[in-house]
Structure formats: C-alpha cells, structure tokens
Tab-separated table of C-alpha atoms in Angstrom:
chain	number	residue	atom	x	y	z
A	1	MET	CA	0.129	-0.148	-0.077
A	2	LYS	CA	2.724	2.374	0.965
A	3	ARG	CA	4.480	1.813	-2.591
A	4	THR	CA	1.290	2.255	-4.438
A	5	ALA	CA	0.298	5.574	-2.585
A	6	THR	CA	3.898	7.042	-3.130
A	7	ALA	CA	3.504	6.031	-6.986
A	8	ARG	CA	0.249	7.901	-7.128
A	9	ILE	CA	1.397	11.030	-5.522
A	10	LEU	CA	4.551	10.999	-7.739
A	11	LEU	CA	2.247	10.850	-10.823
A	12	LEU	CA	-0.099	13.437	-9.520
A	13	THR	CA	2.700	15.884	-8.914
A	14	ILE	CA	4.067	15.561	-12.385
A	15	PHE	CA	0.652	15.897	-14.027
A	16	CYS	CA	-0.657	18.720	-11.913
A	17	CYS	CA	2.522	20.815	-12.133
A	18	SER	CA	3.175	20.530	-15.667
A	19	SER	CA	1.348	22.424	-18.490
A	20	TRP	CA	-2.215	23.931	-18.597
A	21	THR	CA	-3.618	20.766	-19.662
A	22	SER	CA	-4.262	18.138	-17.026
A	23	VAL	CA	-4.976	14.527	-17.395
A	24	PRO	CA	-8.448	13.458	-16.899
A	25	ALA	CA	-9.311	10.544	-14.746
A	26	GLN	CA	-10.976	8.724	-17.604
A	27	GLN	CA	-10.781	9.827	-21.349
A	28	PRO	CA	-14.167	10.951	-22.866
A	29	ARG	CA	-15.041	8.502	-25.648
A	30	GLY	CA	-17.888	6.653	-27.074
A	31	GLU	CA	-18.793	3.052	-25.890
A	32	PRO	CA	-20.112	0.216	-28.211
A	33	GLY	CA	-23.960	0.662	-28.506
A	34	GLU	CA	-23.849	4.385	-27.750
A	35	GLN	CA	-24.608	7.194	-30.275
A	36	THR	CA	-23.481	6.256	-33.808
A	37	GLU	CA	-23.954	9.914	-35.025
A	38	THR	CA	-22.728	13.284	-34.217
A	39	LEU	CA	-23.918	16.457	-35.726
A	40	ILE	CA	-21.866	19.630	-35.497
A	41	ARG	CA	-24.107	22.684	-36.447
A	42	ASN	CA	-23.550	26.151	-37.420
A	43	ALA	CA	-19.890	26.074	-37.669
A	44	THR	CA	-17.337	27.588	-40.026
A	45	LEU	CA	-15.924	24.634	-41.654
A	46	LEU	CA	-12.314	24.903	-42.858
A	47	THR	CA	-12.338	21.885	-45.411
A	48	ILE	CA	-8.952	22.693	-46.752
A	49	THR	CA	-9.852	21.159	-50.227
A	50	HIS	CA	-13.284	22.884	-50.830
A	51	GLY	CA	-12.863	26.255	-49.287
A	52	THR	CA	-14.361	27.662	-46.060
A	53	LEU	CA	-18.041	27.100	-45.518
A	54	GLU	CA	-19.857	29.405	-43.261
A	55	ASN	CA	-22.592	28.503	-40.934
A	56	SER	CA	-22.415	24.908	-42.005
A	57	ASP	CA	-23.059	21.441	-40.447
A	58	ILE	CA	-20.871	18.209	-40.572
A	59	LEU	CA	-22.504	14.837	-39.600
A	60	ILE	CA	-20.337	11.989	-38.338
A	61	ARG	CA	-21.727	8.329	-38.723
A	62	ARG	CA	-19.578	5.519	-37.495
A	63	GLY	CA	-16.479	7.182	-37.397
A	64	LYS	CA	-16.767	8.744	-41.022
A	65	ILE	CA	-17.791	12.078	-42.350
A	66	ALA	CA	-21.046	11.256	-43.631
A	67	ALA	CA	-22.383	14.516	-44.909
A	68	ILE	CA	-21.465	18.313	-45.073
A	69	GLY	CA	-23.859	20.952	-45.809
A	70	LYS	CA	-26.496	23.365	-44.233
A	71	GLY	CA	-29.536	22.035	-42.484
A	72	LEU	CA	-28.461	18.471	-41.960
A	73	LYS	CA	-30.686	16.133	-40.031
A	74	ALA	CA	-29.273	13.291	-37.613
A	75	ALA	CA	-30.674	10.175	-35.924
A	76	ALA	CA	-32.926	10.871	-32.927
A	77	ASN	CA	-30.329	9.712	-30.443
A	78	ALA	CA	-27.401	11.797	-32.168
A	79	ARG	CA	-25.092	13.849	-30.110
A	80	LEU	CA	-25.819	17.351	-31.229
A	81	ILE	CA	-23.163	20.196	-30.804
A	82	ASP	CA	-23.982	23.855	-31.471
A	83	ALA	CA	-20.738	25.156	-32.954
A	84	ALA	CA	-22.042	28.680	-33.785
A	85	GLY	CA	-19.086	31.125	-33.811
A	86	LYS	CA	-16.569	28.316	-33.833
A	87	TYR	CA	-14.369	26.695	-36.354
A	88	VAL	CA	-13.971	23.129	-37.522
A	89	MET	CA	-10.831	21.769	-39.200
A	90	PRO	CA	-9.392	18.395	-39.917
A	91	GLY	CA	-7.210	17.142	-37.174
A	92	ILE	CA	-3.581	18.283	-37.397
A	93	VAL	CA	-0.966	15.693	-38.819
A	94	ASP	CA	2.531	15.852	-37.515
A	95	CYS	CA	4.960	14.299	-40.028
A	96	HIS	CA	7.840	14.049	-37.469
A	97	SER	CA	7.253	13.289	-33.768
A	98	HIS	CA	9.094	11.372	-31.000
A	99	SER	CA	6.271	11.358	-28.524
A	100	MET	CA	5.176	8.037	-27.306
A	101	LEU	CA	8.741	6.530	-27.637
A	102	ASP	CA	10.475	4.970	-24.756
A	103	ALA	CA	13.628	5.191	-26.665
A	104	ILE	CA	14.582	7.375	-29.637
A	105	ASN	CA	17.986	6.435	-30.972
A	106	GLU	CA	19.658	3.137	-31.345
A	107	GLY	CA	23.229	4.582	-32.007
A	108	THR	CA	25.582	1.733	-31.754
A	109	LEU	CA	25.619	0.953	-35.384
A	110	SER	CA	25.503	3.110	-38.516
A	111	VAL	CA	22.740	1.009	-40.152
A	112	THR	CA	20.017	-0.019	-37.617
A	113	SER	CA	17.198	-0.811	-40.110
A	114	MET	CA	16.305	-3.717	-38.057
A	115	VAL	CA	14.846	-1.834	-35.187
A	116	ARG	CA	11.304	-0.624	-35.021
A	117	THR	CA	9.786	2.393	-33.052
A	118	ARG	CA	6.626	0.197	-32.666
A	119	ASP	CA	8.222	-2.102	-30.095
A	120	VAL	CA	8.756	0.850	-27.619
A	121	LEU	CA	5.389	2.791	-28.063
A	122	ASN	CA	4.272	4.058	-24.408
A	123	PRO	CA	0.575	4.673	-24.781
A	124	ASN	CA	0.424	6.443	-21.368
A	125	ASP	CA	2.786	9.475	-22.389
A	126	VAL	CA	1.103	12.498	-21.092
A	127	ASP	CA	2.379	14.563	-24.012
A	128	LEU	CA	-0.042	12.803	-26.216
A	129	TYR	CA	-3.030	14.097	-24.177
A	130	ARG	CA	-1.662	17.707	-24.494
A	131	GLU	CA	-1.314	17.214	-28.302
A	132	LEU	CA	-4.884	16.251	-28.451
A	133	ALA	CA	-5.531	19.559	-26.711
A	134	GLY	CA	-3.767	21.167	-29.610
A	135	GLY	CA	-5.919	19.643	-32.041
A	136	VAL	CA	-3.259	17.048	-33.333
A	137	THR	CA	-4.772	13.732	-34.146
A	138	THR	CA	-2.211	11.746	-36.207
A	139	ILE	CA	1.596	11.559	-35.613
A	140	ASN	CA	4.465	9.980	-37.510
A	141	ILE	CA	6.748	8.579	-34.915
A	142	LEU	CA	10.332	8.426	-36.106
A	143	HIS	CA	13.499	6.962	-34.865
A	144	GLY	CA	16.352	9.416	-34.072
A	145	SER	CA	19.083	10.722	-36.352
A	146	ALA	CA	22.028	8.901	-34.694
A	147	ASN	CA	22.647	6.802	-37.658
A	148	PRO	CA	22.622	7.224	-41.598
A	149	ILE	CA	20.074	4.690	-41.670
A	150	GLY	CA	18.049	4.524	-38.678
A	151	GLY	CA	14.958	2.378	-37.603
A	152	LEU	CA	11.441	1.841	-38.806
A	153	ASN	CA	8.595	4.462	-38.241
A	154	THR	CA	5.085	4.098	-36.873
A	155	VAL	CA	2.079	6.192	-37.907
A	156	VAL	CA	-0.442	6.412	-35.173
A	157	LYS	CA	-3.762	8.045	-34.277
A	158	ILE	CA	-3.528	9.527	-30.881
A	159	LYS	CA	-6.171	7.227	-29.248
A	160	TYR	CA	-5.072	8.342	-25.755
A	161	GLY	CA	-6.475	5.809	-23.119
A	162	ARG	CA	-6.768	2.976	-25.417
A	163	PRO	CA	-4.537	-0.165	-25.792
A	164	VAL	CA	-1.506	0.621	-27.763
A	165	ASP	CA	-2.594	-1.614	-30.712
A	166	GLU	CA	-5.628	0.759	-31.215
A	167	PHE	CA	-3.055	3.608	-32.083
A	168	ILE	CA	-1.671	1.958	-34.970
A	169	PHE	CA	-3.014	3.860	-38.301
A	170	PRO	CA	-4.400	1.080	-40.325
A	171	GLY	CA	-3.069	0.730	-43.756
A	172	ALA	CA	-0.539	3.677	-43.236
A	173	MET	CA	2.527	3.165	-45.569
A	174	PRO	CA	5.600	2.061	-43.714
A	175	GLY	CA	8.790	4.110	-43.560
A	176	ILE	CA	12.278	4.271	-42.404
A	177	LYS	CA	14.510	7.130	-40.821
A	178	PHE	CA	17.634	8.107	-42.571
A	179	ALA	CA	19.883	10.968	-41.306
A	180	LEU	CA	22.413	13.292	-42.895
A	181	GLY	CA	25.121	15.703	-41.417
A	182	GLU	CA	26.341	16.291	-38.080
A	183	ASN	CA	23.940	13.868	-36.078
A	184	PRO	CA	25.003	10.704	-37.990
A	185	LYS	CA	28.630	11.662	-38.057
A	186	ARG	CA	28.376	12.281	-34.232
A	187	SER	CA	30.036	15.729	-34.334
A	188	ASN	CA	28.964	16.438	-30.904
A	189	THR	CA	29.645	13.077	-29.281
A	190	PRO	CA	33.183	12.886	-27.760
A	191	ALA	CA	35.379	9.777	-28.295
A	192	LEU	CA	35.680	8.007	-24.935
A	193	PRO	CA	39.293	7.050	-24.035
A	194	GLY	CA	40.319	3.503	-25.294
A	195	LEU	CA	37.519	3.113	-27.493
A	196	THR	CA	37.178	3.386	-31.299
A	197	ARG	CA	34.948	5.933	-32.552
A	198	ARG	CA	31.825	4.622	-34.445
A	199	TYR	CA	32.186	4.924	-38.291
A	200	PRO	CA	31.273	7.204	-40.113
A	201	GLY	CA	32.923	10.324	-38.735
A	202	THR	CA	32.535	12.556	-41.742
A	203	ARG	CA	29.853	13.515	-44.349
A	204	MET	CA	31.706	11.352	-47.100
A	205	GLY	CA	31.385	8.441	-44.715
A	206	VAL	CA	27.793	9.059	-44.197
A	207	GLU	CA	27.323	8.969	-47.909
A	208	GLU	CA	29.502	5.716	-48.282
A	209	VAL	CA	27.520	3.931	-45.474
A	210	ILE	CA	24.120	4.547	-47.431
A	211	ARG	CA	25.475	3.534	-50.836
A	212	ASP	CA	27.130	0.260	-49.262
A	213	ALA	CA	23.787	-0.551	-47.575
A	214	PHE	CA	21.817	-0.290	-50.787
A	215	THR	CA	24.431	-2.070	-52.660
A	216	ARG	CA	24.066	-5.009	-50.140
A	217	ALA	CA	20.201	-4.687	-50.302
A	218	ARG	CA	20.356	-4.980	-54.132
A	219	ASP	CA	22.433	-8.035	-54.165
A	220	TYR	CA	20.200	-9.492	-51.463
A	221	LYS	CA	17.016	-8.672	-53.435
A	222	LYS	CA	18.636	-10.334	-56.573
A	223	THR	CA	19.312	-13.717	-54.419
A	224	TRP	CA	15.801	-13.771	-53.246
A	225	ASP	CA	14.405	-12.937	-56.729
A	226	GLU	CA	16.395	-15.796	-58.263
A	227	TYR	CA	15.219	-18.035	-55.613
A	228	ARG	CA	11.540	-17.262	-56.044
A	229	SER	CA	12.075	-17.697	-59.815
A	230	ALA	CA	13.408	-21.299	-59.370
A	231	LEU	CA	10.411	-22.014	-57.153
A	232	GLY	CA	8.292	-20.985	-60.160
A	233	ARG	CA	10.120	-23.262	-62.405
A	234	HIS	CA	9.522	-26.098	-59.829
A	235	GLU	CA	13.245	-26.905	-59.415
A	236	LYS	CA	14.160	-29.411	-56.703
A	237	ASN	CA	16.481	-29.368	-53.575
A	238	LEU	CA	16.428	-25.502	-53.268
A	239	ILE	CA	17.748	-23.756	-50.107
A	240	PRO	CA	16.115	-20.214	-49.313
A	241	PRO	CA	18.771	-17.511	-48.723
A	242	ARG	CA	19.389	-16.560	-45.067
A	243	ARG	CA	16.883	-13.700	-43.989
A	244	ASP	CA	18.611	-10.414	-43.184
A	245	LEU	CA	16.421	-8.150	-41.123
A	246	GLN	CA	18.904	-5.190	-41.664
A	247	LEU	CA	18.529	-5.504	-45.405
A	248	GLU	CA	14.590	-6.397	-45.922
A	249	PRO	CA	13.405	-2.906	-45.261
A	250	LEU	CA	15.921	-1.510	-47.646
A	251	VAL	CA	14.768	-4.003	-50.351
A	252	GLU	CA	11.110	-2.619	-49.513
A	253	VAL	CA	12.532	0.888	-50.190
A	254	LEU	CA	13.978	-0.193	-53.622
A	255	GLU	CA	10.552	-2.029	-54.460
A	256	GLY	CA	8.569	1.230	-53.469
A	257	LYS	CA	6.764	-0.457	-50.465
A	258	ARG	CA	8.539	1.716	-47.785
A	259	PHE	CA	8.884	5.378	-47.611
A	260	VAL	CA	12.231	7.195	-46.700
A	261	HIS	CA	12.014	10.187	-44.287
A	262	SER	CA	15.480	11.678	-44.045
A	263	HIS	CA	16.906	14.146	-41.437
A	264	CYS	CA	18.806	16.838	-43.126
A	265	TYR	CA	20.003	20.384	-42.950
A	266	ARG	CA	22.430	21.565	-45.762
A	267	ALA	CA	21.832	21.778	-49.522
A	268	ASP	CA	24.825	19.737	-50.446
A	269	GLU	CA	23.747	16.767	-48.468
A	270	ILE	CA	20.051	17.045	-49.769
A	271	LEU	CA	21.664	16.827	-53.412
A	272	MET	CA	23.750	14.075	-52.103
A	273	LEU	CA	20.847	11.755	-50.954
A	274	ILE	CA	18.899	12.552	-54.053
A	275	ASN	CA	21.900	11.435	-56.174
A	276	ILE	CA	21.986	8.100	-54.316
A	277	ALA	CA	18.217	7.619	-54.635
A	278	ASP	CA	18.523	8.200	-58.482
A	279	GLU	CA	21.465	5.762	-58.630
A	280	PHE	CA	19.439	3.012	-56.919
A	281	GLY	CA	16.069	3.792	-58.464
A	282	PHE	CA	13.992	5.009	-55.266
A	283	LYS	CA	12.551	8.054	-54.085
A	284	ILE	CA	12.952	10.064	-51.032
A	285	ARG	CA	9.409	10.592	-49.651
A	286	THR	CA	10.375	13.562	-47.216
A	287	PHE	CA	13.397	15.486	-46.336
A	288	GLN	CA	12.966	16.323	-42.533
A	289	HIS	CA	13.900	19.724	-41.342
A	290	VAL	CA	15.469	20.393	-44.672
A	291	LEU	CA	16.581	23.969	-43.369
A	292	GLU	CA	18.404	24.772	-46.631
A	293	GLY	CA	15.925	23.331	-48.784
A	294	TYR	CA	15.127	26.818	-50.312
A	295	LYS	CA	18.559	26.823	-51.968
A	296	VAL	CA	17.708	23.496	-53.837
A	297	ALA	CA	13.841	23.767	-54.009
A	298	LYS	CA	13.633	22.998	-57.759
A	299	GLU	CA	15.890	20.026	-57.226
A	300	ILE	CA	13.703	18.606	-54.517
A	301	ALA	CA	10.596	19.174	-56.598
A	302	ARG	CA	12.194	17.693	-59.675
A	303	HIS	CA	12.964	14.469	-57.612
A	304	GLY	CA	9.484	14.277	-56.194
A	305	ALA	CA	10.231	14.604	-52.520
A	306	GLY	CA	8.263	16.496	-49.888
A	307	ALA	CA	9.644	18.813	-47.126
A	308	SER	CA	8.560	18.609	-43.508
A	309	ILE	CA	10.276	21.583	-42.098
A	310	PHE	CA	10.338	24.078	-38.929
A	311	ALA	CA	8.851	27.635	-39.270
A	312	ASP	CA	11.576	29.483	-37.533
A	313	ASN	CA	13.894	27.175	-35.490
A	314	TRP	CA	17.485	27.436	-36.399
A	315	ALA	CA	21.036	28.516	-35.364
A	316	TYR	CA	21.178	25.892	-32.442
A	317	LYS	CA	24.326	24.204	-34.303
A	318	ILE	CA	26.535	25.209	-36.964
A	319	GLU	CA	24.768	23.373	-40.069
A	320	ALA	CA	21.367	25.021	-39.021
A	321	TYR	CA	22.902	28.721	-39.359
A	322	ASP	CA	21.607	29.096	-43.156
A	323	ALA	CA	17.936	28.767	-42.288
A	324	ILE	CA	15.293	31.330	-43.106
A	325	PRO	CA	11.605	31.820	-42.321
A	326	TYR	CA	10.659	32.073	-45.907
A	327	ASN	CA	11.694	28.405	-46.499
A	328	ALA	CA	8.091	27.048	-46.569
A	329	ALA	CA	6.882	29.720	-49.127
A	330	ILE	CA	9.920	29.201	-51.408
A	331	LEU	CA	9.488	25.400	-51.501
A	332	THR	CA	5.842	25.560	-52.021
A	333	ARG	CA	6.126	27.945	-54.833
A	334	ALA	CA	8.683	25.571	-56.419
A	335	GLY	CA	5.982	22.809	-56.299
A	336	VAL	CA	7.236	20.940	-53.433
A	337	VAL	CA	4.523	19.459	-50.798
A	338	VAL	CA	5.528	21.026	-47.619
A	339	SER	CA	4.605	20.340	-44.064
A	340	MET	CA	5.191	21.731	-40.681
A	341	ASN	CA	6.481	19.418	-38.140
A	342	SER	CA	7.006	19.410	-34.245
A	343	ASP	CA	10.033	17.177	-33.626
A	344	SER	CA	9.345	18.358	-29.957
A	345	ASP	CA	6.623	17.313	-27.387
A	346	GLU	CA	6.102	21.030	-26.727
A	347	ARG	CA	5.933	22.397	-30.185
A	348	ALA	CA	3.451	19.801	-31.120
A	349	ARG	CA	0.797	21.524	-29.118
A	350	ARG	CA	0.951	24.606	-31.331
A	351	LEU	CA	1.469	23.635	-34.770
A	352	ASN	CA	-1.647	25.880	-35.724
A	353	ILE	CA	0.779	28.852	-34.832
A	354	GLU	CA	3.770	27.234	-36.939
A	355	ALA	CA	1.593	27.201	-39.825
A	356	ALA	CA	0.337	30.788	-39.477
A	357	LYS	CA	3.987	31.906	-39.439
A	358	ALA	CA	4.047	30.911	-43.112
A	359	MET	CA	1.388	33.699	-43.953
A	360	ARG	CA	3.882	36.369	-42.310
A	361	TYR	CA	6.839	34.985	-43.931
A	362	GLY	CA	6.242	34.296	-47.587
A	363	GLY	CA	2.780	35.389	-47.998
A	364	LEU	CA	1.108	31.953	-48.137
A	365	THR	CA	-2.839	32.052	-48.258
A	366	GLU	CA	-4.947	30.808	-45.457
A	367	GLU	CA	-5.574	27.661	-47.241
A	368	GLU	CA	-1.965	27.101	-48.175
A	369	SER	CA	-0.998	27.595	-44.535
A	370	LEU	CA	-3.503	25.338	-42.990
A	371	LYS	CA	-2.498	22.569	-45.570
A	372	LEU	CA	0.928	22.449	-44.040
A	373	ILE	CA	-0.452	20.958	-41.014
A	374	THR	CA	-3.290	19.012	-42.510
A	375	LEU	CA	-3.620	17.593	-46.014
A	376	ASN	CA	0.199	17.956	-47.001
A	377	PRO	CA	1.743	15.910	-44.171
A	378	ALA	CA	-1.270	13.293	-44.904
A	379	ILE	CA	0.340	13.400	-48.444
A	380	GLN	CA	3.799	12.867	-47.290
A	381	LEU	CA	2.567	9.925	-45.030
A	382	GLY	CA	0.363	8.294	-47.834
A	383	ILE	CA	-2.880	8.665	-45.854
A	384	GLN	CA	-4.508	11.573	-47.555
A	385	ASP	CA	-7.444	9.451	-48.635
A	386	ARG	CA	-8.204	8.982	-45.043
A	387	VAL	CA	-7.251	12.245	-43.103
A	388	GLY	CA	-6.268	15.700	-43.786
A	389	SER	CA	-9.432	17.504	-45.144
A	390	LEU	CA	-12.941	17.536	-44.376
A	391	GLU	CA	-14.602	15.492	-47.029
A	392	VAL	CA	-17.390	12.918	-47.005
A	393	GLY	CA	-16.068	9.526	-46.719
A	394	LYS	CA	-12.915	10.391	-44.796
A	395	ASP	CA	-12.342	9.488	-41.262
A	396	ALA	CA	-13.907	11.787	-38.672
A	397	ASP	CA	-10.558	13.185	-37.150
A	398	LEU	CA	-11.365	16.720	-36.741
A	399	ALA	CA	-11.157	19.566	-33.954
A	400	ILE	CA	-13.669	22.243	-32.912
A	401	TRP	CA	-11.803	25.655	-32.398
A	402	ASN	CA	-13.218	28.560	-30.251
A	403	GLY	CA	-11.676	30.853	-32.789
A	404	HIS	CA	-9.810	30.869	-35.977
A	405	PRO	CA	-6.906	28.105	-35.642
A	406	LEU	CA	-4.360	30.479	-37.162
A	407	SER	CA	-5.010	32.837	-34.250
A	408	VAL	CA	-2.782	32.978	-31.064
A	409	TYR	CA	-5.824	33.590	-29.039
A	410	SER	CA	-7.818	30.419	-30.371
A	411	ARG	CA	-7.924	27.079	-28.432
A	412	VAL	CA	-9.393	23.708	-29.138
A	413	ASP	CA	-12.724	22.763	-27.481
A	414	THR	CA	-13.091	19.337	-28.672
A	415	THR	CA	-10.924	16.928	-30.641
A	416	PHE	CA	-12.533	13.685	-32.391
A	417	ILE	CA	-10.771	10.730	-33.749
A	418	ASP	CA	-12.832	8.338	-35.824
A	419	GLY	CA	-15.759	10.096	-34.686
A	420	GLU	CA	-15.149	9.800	-30.896
A	421	VAL	CA	-14.079	12.471	-28.404
A	422	PHE	CA	-10.514	12.094	-27.144
A	423	PHE	CA	-10.342	15.634	-25.723
A	424	ASP	CA	-13.011	17.960	-24.260
A	425	ARG	CA	-11.929	21.099	-22.726
A	426	GLN	CA	-15.021	21.377	-20.342
A	427	GLN	CA	-14.574	17.923	-19.192
A	428	ASP	CA	-10.910	18.676	-18.715
A	429	LEU	CA	-11.809	21.740	-16.563
A	430	ALA	CA	-14.426	19.806	-14.574
A	431	ARG	CA	-12.032	17.209	-13.396
A	432	ARG	CA	-9.011	19.434	-12.391
A	433	ALA	CA	-10.779	20.020	-8.837
A	434	ASP	CA	-11.389	16.339	-8.118
A	435	LEU	CA	-7.588	15.830	-9.250
A	436	GLN	CA	-6.361	18.479	-6.846
A	437	LYS	CA	-8.598	17.018	-4.026
A	438	GLU	CA	-7.128	13.686	-4.465
A	439	ARG	CA	-3.531	15.153	-4.541
A	440	VAL	CA	-4.223	16.647	-1.116
A	441	GLN	CA	-5.720	13.558	0.139
A	442	LEU	CA	-2.470	11.508	-0.945
A	443	GLU	CA	-0.169	14.333	0.487
A	444	GLN	CA	-1.850	13.528	3.730
A	445	ALA	CA	-1.438	9.911	3.502
A	446	GLU	CA	1.146	8.327	5.856
A	447	PRO	CA	3.568	7.163	3.330
A	448	ASN	CA	3.767	10.748	1.974
A	449	ARG	CA	4.293	12.580	5.318
A	450	PRO	CA	7.513	14.446	5.978
A	451	ALA	CA	9.920	12.090	7.818
A	452	ALA	CA	10.466	12.374	11.627
A	453	ARG	CA	13.879	13.288	12.712
A	454	GLY	CA	16.583	11.103	11.448
A	455	GLY	CA	14.027	9.131	9.123
A	456	VAL	CA	13.876	8.978	5.480
A	457	SER	CA	11.666	11.301	3.453
A	458	PRO	CA	9.576	9.955	0.637
A	459	GLN	CA	11.243	9.999	-2.760
A	460	ALA	CA	10.791	13.267	-4.618
A	461	PRO	CA	9.537	12.769	-8.310
A	462	ARG	CA	12.117	12.991	-10.882
A	463	GLY	CA	11.906	16.021	-13.320
A	464	ARG	CA	9.943	15.586	-16.750
A	465	ARG	CA	11.933	14.518	-19.471
A	466	PRO	CA	13.121	17.445	-21.716
A	467	SER	CA	10.028	18.690	-23.584
A	468	ASN	CA	12.255	19.037	-26.833
A	469	ALA	CA	12.588	15.388	-27.305
A	470	ASP	CA	13.911	15.697	-30.808
A	471	ASP	CA	16.320	14.138	-33.178
A	472	ASP	CA	19.347	15.241	-31.091
A	473	LEU	CA	18.115	13.459	-27.978
A	474	TRP	CA	20.712	11.072	-27.055
A	475	GLU	CA	18.714	8.732	-24.406
A	476	GLY	CA	18.304	11.723	-22.134
A	477	GLU	CA	21.091	14.238	-22.919
A	478	ILE	CA	20.828	17.066	-25.327
A	479	ASN	CA	23.902	17.163	-27.772
A	480	GLN	CA	25.265	20.699	-27.873
A	481	PRO	CA	26.753	22.060	-30.972
C-alpha cells in the first residue's frame, strides 16, 4: 500500500505541476452501443480542399464524415453540438514526432534498419493528451538521427487511453528514418578514452554507409528474386537464402513499398541523397527539417520529394545557421509538398501557430498555410485518402476551435478521432478540482508525510524529460553544437 500511494502522489505531482492541460481520470469517448452519429451545427468549416463554408453542418456517422452542408438532419439519439461562432478543421497531422517513444536512438551501429519504433510505444505518455488539446490527431513516430540509416517508423492516431494496438494507423505506408550531417557523424559526441569512434565520422562517410547498404540490399534482393524464380520453375532441392532483417526494409525501399524520411539540413547533403536515390532507383518521400531546402527547391521538386520543416527554428548548431523563415513559401512556390512538423513534445501542441507563420513570412494564403499541418503531411505519409481534409467518406478526425486556428488567441474545445471524443476542454476543466482534491488526500497519507527526525523522506519525483525530445536527444542528453 505504501508503494502504491507513493507512486500515485508522484504521478499527480508530475501531472498537476506541468502545463495547462491536466490529465483526466477517464478519457471521454464513445462506448459500443452508444450514439453512432454526431451532428456539429452552424460552424465555420475549414475544409482545406473545398474552401471555407460558413454556418454549415458536418455529420459524423460510424467514425466517418457522412455529410457536409446546411440544415443537416441526424438520428434521434445523435449527439448534437452547436458550434455557432466556432471553427471546425481536420485533425492536425504531425509528420515528425518522437512522442510516445520510450527510446529514440539506437546509435550503436551505422545502419539500424532492423529496429522498430513500434516495439517501444508508450500509450500513457502525457504529451499525447496535450497534443490532443492542440488539435493533433495523427503523428509519424520516427527513430532518431544517430545513424545514416536508422529504424522503422510508426504512424499512429492519438487514441489516448486505449490499448497501444488501437493507436496504429491502419493501412499507413511503412517508412524508415535516414539522417545526414552532424548527427549521424556524431560531431557532438566525444570519443571515449580507449574506445574506437563509431564509423562514419565525416559527411563522405555518411554517403558511403548509405551507398554500401543499398548495394548489399540490391544483391540481397537479387538472391531472393532468383530463388523465387527457381521455385516458379519447380526446381528441386532449393535452399532459401538466409533472411537479413537489416536489409529487408531497404529492399522494400527499392521496391517502392517503404517510404524514406530523411533528417537533413544542408543543401549539399540534400543533393547527395537525391543522387544516391537516383542511382539505386528509389524516391525520397520527405526531407525532414531541410533547413536549406530553399537553396535547392527546384531539385527537390524535380525528384518528387516532400519537405517537412520548422517554421523558424535554427542557429542551434553550425549546420543550422543558414535557415530562413521563408523556406516554406519558397519550397511551396517551387512545387514541393511542404508540411510543418514538431520534432518536439512541446511544439506539437501549437503547430497551428507554426502554420500561421508561413502567412507572415512568404505570404502563403490561409488555405496554403492550413495545408501545411493537415493535407500536406497526410500526403507525405500516404494517408491523404483517410485524413487531412473535411470530405465526405474520410475519417472523422477533426477539432472544434473557439476561434480561427491561425490565431494565437484560439484554443481547441473538442478533438475527435474516428468520430469519438478524445479531448473535451469542459470535461478537462471539470476534473481539475477532483484531481487537486485527490492530490491533497494523498499528500496527507502516511507514506507521503515528511519524515520524522532522522528518518528517510519520501522519494521526490524525478523531473520531466526535456520537452524538446527531438532528433538530437541522445537517451536523455541534449547534444550541444
């Protein structure tokens, strides 16, 4: 009992002393057999693909958007929401996240394509709830950037409070993380005395590692192709090739069955990876961060890659010095599909404001700016037929805002995923008094009282992990430039 009570007070201390969103005791969500329809009335709908619809309704049925228009009717037992004066937009899609991960980098090898982020998902990460409070519904969980070729990604819907298997976005295209520049060559990691520094240590070494890996993957693919061809000819006494879990994901890249999402900064390394991709006949799906993308925007567009960027985050290390806030606009005008990503548990809560900055720097339209956090990242992840815009037949992943989402004064009132409520601001506020009351009771419990003279005080809670849990996070330590 003492251990249980102590654990509960530690959790409450962390939750209650963090940010403005507290964690509800039980997530608001529909249960089987309850309402199958929700009708949101009189809202301003930011459809993304069909303009802005004033004083309109949106009908949700069995997790899908069933109808959009004015004067819509719903079933007698439907949930009715009057959204007069409010805005409804698609759920935000974050194309670069490390939320929910219990480990970010497997940095011991230069090529770690055999490791999977799906194996270390933590469905209880409180940052997920805070992201729901910011209107985020889908995130692309990426391995870190310690390796030229890193681990496999996981695309999830933030169904906070559900079993981890329910988070997985069904049918999402699998991907893999690559990285270029200072991070994979470990510029900021000192060599320990007596230990050999991990290869590569230069940009040319990073290029060689990637080329060597795909050379081996191409040979591996050829071996399996020949084996399967022999099976088709009904040859006897065949022995299948030995499986290589490191090379199998790279074969999928060569076959167009797995997306490449590559961390990068400088223009020269962006062109380098494009050249390797052209050499081996595959496409880069997204360049992540791509701070100098504006310098080679035409080349990125010609290759067919997307760009998932920061709005105005730079100068935190040498290779990030040449970034400019006009990057999104320049890339967009060149024909590149651009998205704004978080790469941060904290920034993920305000991606709407990151998108708004593109109107200030570069003059993107309101619709173009909203696409940066909705339809464009959905396209980059290959899930645009399911999410990213308000269209009949798409998943009912959306958020109701009390004001225009591109305003710093606006906040989310309700967030839906597959038609179910996973964040409700009014319920959140109502629960805070109960949480505070429970906290006081636990503080007064015997295991949590101050120790008598000479005794041992209860263990203090550890500080929260850094909110900027990004590519440069090395298992708890931020690498300095």
